Amino acid sequence: MALRAALRNRWGFSGLVSQLSSSGCHGRVSSVFVSQMRNNTTSPKINVDFNKSTGVAVLSMQSPPVNSLSLDFLTELCINLEKLEMDKACRGLIITSSQPKVFSAGLDILEMYGKSPERCGEFWRAVQEMWLKMYKSNMVTIAAINGSSPAGGCLLSMTCDYRIMVDNPRYSIGLNETLLGIVAPFWFKDTMVNTVGHRNTELALELGLLYSPSEALKIGLVDQLVPQDQLLTTATETMTKWLAIPDHARQITKSMMRKPTVDKLTSNREADTQNFVNFITKDSIQKSLRMYLEMLKKRKA
Amino acid sequence: MALRAALRNRWGFSGLVSQLSSSGCHGRVSSVFVSQMRNNTTSPKINVDFNKSTGVAVLSMQSPPVNSLSLDFLTELCINLEKLEMDKACRGLIITSSQPKVFSAGLDILEMYGKSPERCGEFWRAVQEMWLKMYKSNMVTIAAINGSSPAGGCLLSMTCDYRIMVDNPRYSIGLNETLLGIVAPFWFKDTMVNTVGHRNTELALELGLLYSPSEALKIGLVDQLVPQDQLLTTATETMTKWLAIPDHARQITKSMMRKPTVDKLTSNREADTQNFVNFITKDSIQKSLRMYLEMLKKRKA
Amino acid sequence: MALRAALRNRWGFSGLVSQLSSSGCHGRVSSVFVSQMRNNTTSPKINVDFNKSTGVAVLSMQSPPVNSLSLDFLTELCINLEKLEMDKACRGLIITSSQPKVFSAGLDILEMYGKSPERCGEFWRAVQEMWLKMYKSNMVTIAAINGSSPAGGCLLSMTCDYRIMVDNPRYSIGLNETLLGIVAPFWFKDTMVNTVGHRNTELALELGLLYSPSEALKIGLVDQLVPQDQLLTTATETMTKWLAIPDHARQITKSMMRKPTVDKLTSNREADTQNFVNFITKDSIQKSLRMYLEMLKKRKA
């Protein structure tokens, strides 16, 4: 609990640990599993509010304290995404956070620390699945970023078609993996290059930069800034503009823009998983993660 | 005539129809045909004014009301381009419009609506030919954009080495195909990515955005804005700067920058044509086009 | 000497000739040679000041008058780079100039004019080697650009991780090869596209543009401008920020960003050399270079 409290007051790193005491069985992300789960009600970590009259769903991440992307969380997210994707009535998706001050703190470090290679691989495939589902979604996807969004949170934002961020200088966004001694994989990189270009990505990734909302707007990492109380209204209005475009033309165009990037991962998915597992289970990397976790604890004390 | 009048007052869509009553035989764009035509005089739809002392030709599009890119128009344009390209004395080309308020309204929708697959294929090959001739021209090419330039008009502008647009907020430019339920093909997309980058292109194409001159300048879709009465003077002065560079060095450099994009089309030209024909002759797309044409008529009534 | 004096007052062209009277034997750049030379003291054309306590080396180019990249110069540069790269204690490299008003005038034209094909090939391989060593260096590399930096000088700057330039409007930077009738090869182009994007590169290379410091900042060709007297302080402070990132994570990320560009040259190195030799030894190109050299002489007279 002490750590959680510390984390509430301290943003700016990826994979902020939210569930040091979490345990138990974890779902698996696979088409079979997902289709079995399809009739489930909305899970506790994710709330989906689908308005049939507008065709727009609002997906709120509500996994305290910081919406860390754990295997559990990712599994539930993917199930919900698949449900919405297969529902012809759902044309648009707004993703936001129910947690104060944070959109998502990114990949859960505890999924990478002290875990077996098998478990790490399972986790990584869930991260890939989330990215694939989002980046090639047929829905219009808008990120309503109402808090900090480091690492995997930034990735999730970048998969969307449009990004609106609350203009609070305390919030930040960026792929800051190198700060922890880990490395954003090629498809994180590709997604960022597609968003802010090669040079901005080079600087951002090598230095693990976290941008304030105004800096993020300047380089194009987000598309628009609004006051907190106008976030959902603006997202909804923006969605209306996107939905005015005929779906089939927009979808074909989106696929044309993103398919080469998607194909790079889908044709190298197992190699990418192996690469991640080999890297993350190295003694030196595990040591980096342990030091980082200890630093978080000390910071509290 | 009613529709034509309506169109004169209503820009912002691609392929604005100019010749509902046009008919008759159409030329074919092929090297054989082009070389046979080489000695023709300037055709009525295109006027070329070549100044031998400066080595600069001014090509004016004069196909009322809106310089729609019909098969006839494209054929004549390609013939003129080939003539100029083969004339060693011609080093620079300025493309502009003789029509008020419009540069070119883009591909002629009537070439895509209710036509046979063969005819659609013939039309598409002419569009490809225009793009290829322009994008890899050895001449310095400057677009003097004196009016709106949606869809194919924007494509034509983007093939040039430099774009100067009249700073009139009533004019707009962009690849707005999705607004009509159709899709810009990969080489339109590639040309735009080369001009304004990946993210701007994603937004522009998915939303079918039409930019005001100042917006177009901001994202780099045009290079310079000038008052109407300074357009040709500025284009001529700019041309002088470009012609100060040794031709061979500039041409090799241009080829280095553009060849990968050109090669993607030339090595997939027939597949791209088939793709276009299959798409455009679909019942659903034909229906979209009919609804669009009817909307134009109703707007007048 | 007259020419040298002229050159001191006249920047803006690449390959400014510094050593019309230079002659003699030249070292070869190869791994064997480099390893044999490793114990040499700092050579006269390059001064290296390595601070073991910070892990940062400052490499000063001191080849009067304009740090032209001759074969001799490149050989010594590569030897020094290899030494530093292999020294585990050296984590960061700041490159600057000891010459007034110039960072580096770029490739030495005298290495390209009137030389045998063999000699031209040897020169070109040294240029490639310099680029390869810099662009994929494991060190953090910062260019402290304290003067004009045309052509090869601009290339050298662009290989660095970060560029800080003195904010003096008399200085300029750019790949201006076409002004001399020669052409920047594909890997110069690739490096620039990675830095400022496709469209800026197209304009820059076709027109041989030389940018003032503020223009260079605007398009992203340099990252920061400072007054002359703050250059090294700022470079050192910036280096500290870069060195705060764990080396292995930064290095893997840098490699991910740059490897595709590096691989394009390494897998085509001999063809690229042949291409350069065939081009530069053409009668027409040799004539261009002679005219350029004569223009420089006349300008003095």
GROMACS .gro file of N, CA, C and O in nm, chain C residues 3 61 64 76 79-80 108 152 155 173 190 196 205 212 217 224 232 240 254 262 269 280 291:
model
   92
  605LEU      N    1   4.471   3.148  -5.236
  605LEU     CA    2   4.343   3.078  -5.237
  605LEU      C    3   4.297   3.051  -5.094
  605LEU      O    4   4.181   3.070  -5.059
  663MET      N    5   3.878   1.931  -3.452
  663MET     CA    6   3.938   1.925  -3.587
  663MET      C    7   4.025   2.048  -3.602
  663MET      O    8   3.978   2.160  -3.586
  666PRO      N    9   4.405   2.334  -4.077
  666PRO     CA   10   4.386   2.464  -4.142
  666PRO      C   11   4.378   2.451  -4.293
  666PRO      O   12   4.440   2.360  -4.347
  678GLU      N   13   4.301   0.985  -4.023
  678GLU     CA   14   4.332   1.017  -3.882
  678GLU      C   15   4.205   1.024  -3.798
  678GLU      O   16   4.204   0.982  -3.681
  681ILE      N   17   4.097   0.667  -3.726
  681ILE     CA   18   4.185   0.605  -3.626
  681ILE      C   19   4.146   0.651  -3.486
  681ILE      O   20   4.131   0.572  -3.393
  682ASN      N   21   4.126   0.780  -3.472
  682ASN     CA   22   4.087   0.833  -3.341
  682ASN      C   23   3.951   0.782  -3.297
  682ASN      O   24   3.930   0.751  -3.178
  710ASP      N   25   3.728   1.720  -4.950
  710ASP     CA   26   3.832   1.797  -5.017
  710ASP      C   27   3.822   1.775  -5.167
  710ASP      O   28   3.843   1.665  -5.217
  754GLY      N   29   3.012   1.768  -4.681
  754GLY     CA   30   3.062   1.666  -4.591
  754GLY      C   31   3.065   1.710  -4.445
  754GLY      O   32   3.054   1.627  -4.354
  757LEU      N   33   2.724   1.646  -4.333
  757LEU     CA   34   2.708   1.501  -4.315
  757LEU      C   35   2.765   1.457  -4.181
  757LEU      O   36   2.699   1.383  -4.105
  775ILE      N   37   2.484   2.578  -4.294
  775ILE     CA   38   2.497   2.432  -4.291
  775ILE      C   39   2.402   2.372  -4.394
  775ILE      O   40   2.290   2.422  -4.412
  792ASP      N   41   1.986   0.949  -4.721
  792ASP     CA   42   1.916   0.875  -4.615
  792ASP      C   43   1.939   0.940  -4.478
  792ASP      O   44   1.846   0.950  -4.397
  798VAL      N   45   1.561   1.535  -4.116
  798VAL     CA   46   1.464   1.644  -4.142
  798VAL      C   47   1.345   1.600  -4.227
  798VAL      O   48   1.263   1.685  -4.264
  807LEU      N   49   1.844   1.904  -5.110
  807LEU     CA   50   1.941   1.842  -5.201
  807LEU      C   51   1.927   1.893  -5.343
  807LEU      O   52   2.027   1.915  -5.412
  814SER      N   53   2.091   2.907  -4.273
  814SER     CA   54   2.143   2.982  -4.158
  814SER      C   55   2.111   2.901  -4.032
  814SER      O   56   2.026   2.812  -4.036
  819LEU      N   57   1.762   2.529  -3.748
  819LEU     CA   58   1.686   2.491  -3.628
  819LEU      C   59   1.540   2.466  -3.663
  819LEU      O   60   1.478   2.370  -3.616
  826GLN      N   61   1.969   2.279  -3.151
  826GLN     CA   62   1.977   2.386  -3.052
  826GLN      C   63   2.077   2.490  -3.101
  826GLN      O   64   2.178   2.457  -3.163
  834LEU      N   65   3.061   2.499  -2.573
  834LEU     CA   66   3.114   2.378  -2.510
  834LEU      C   67   3.048   2.348  -2.377
  834LEU      O   68   3.026   2.232  -2.343
  842THR      N   69   2.583   1.524  -2.032
  842THR     CA   70   2.550   1.468  -1.901
  842THR      C   71   2.409   1.409  -1.900
  842THR      O   72   2.386   1.300  -1.845
  856LYS      N   73   1.948   0.304  -3.034
  856LYS     CA   74   2.015   0.374  -3.145
  856LYS      C   75   2.034   0.280  -3.263
  856LYS      O   76   2.009   0.318  -3.378
  864VAL      N   77   2.224   0.197  -4.207
  864VAL     CA   78   2.362   0.149  -4.212
  864VAL      C   79   2.373   0.028  -4.304
  864VAL      O   80   2.464   0.019  -4.388
  871ARG      N   81   2.845  -0.145  -5.048
  871ARG     CA   82   2.960  -0.054  -5.035
  871ARG      C   83   3.046  -0.049  -5.160
  871ARG      O   84   3.084   0.057  -5.205
  882ILE      N   85   3.267   1.055  -6.079
  882ILE     CA   86   3.358   1.167  -6.054
  882ILE      C   87   3.468   1.175  -6.158
  882ILE      O   88   3.524   1.282  -6.182
  893MET      N   89   3.622   2.409  -6.342
  893MET     CA   90   3.561   2.541  -6.349
  893MET      C   91   3.537   2.599  -6.210
  893MET      O   92   3.557   2.718  -6.186
   0.00000   0.00000   0.00000
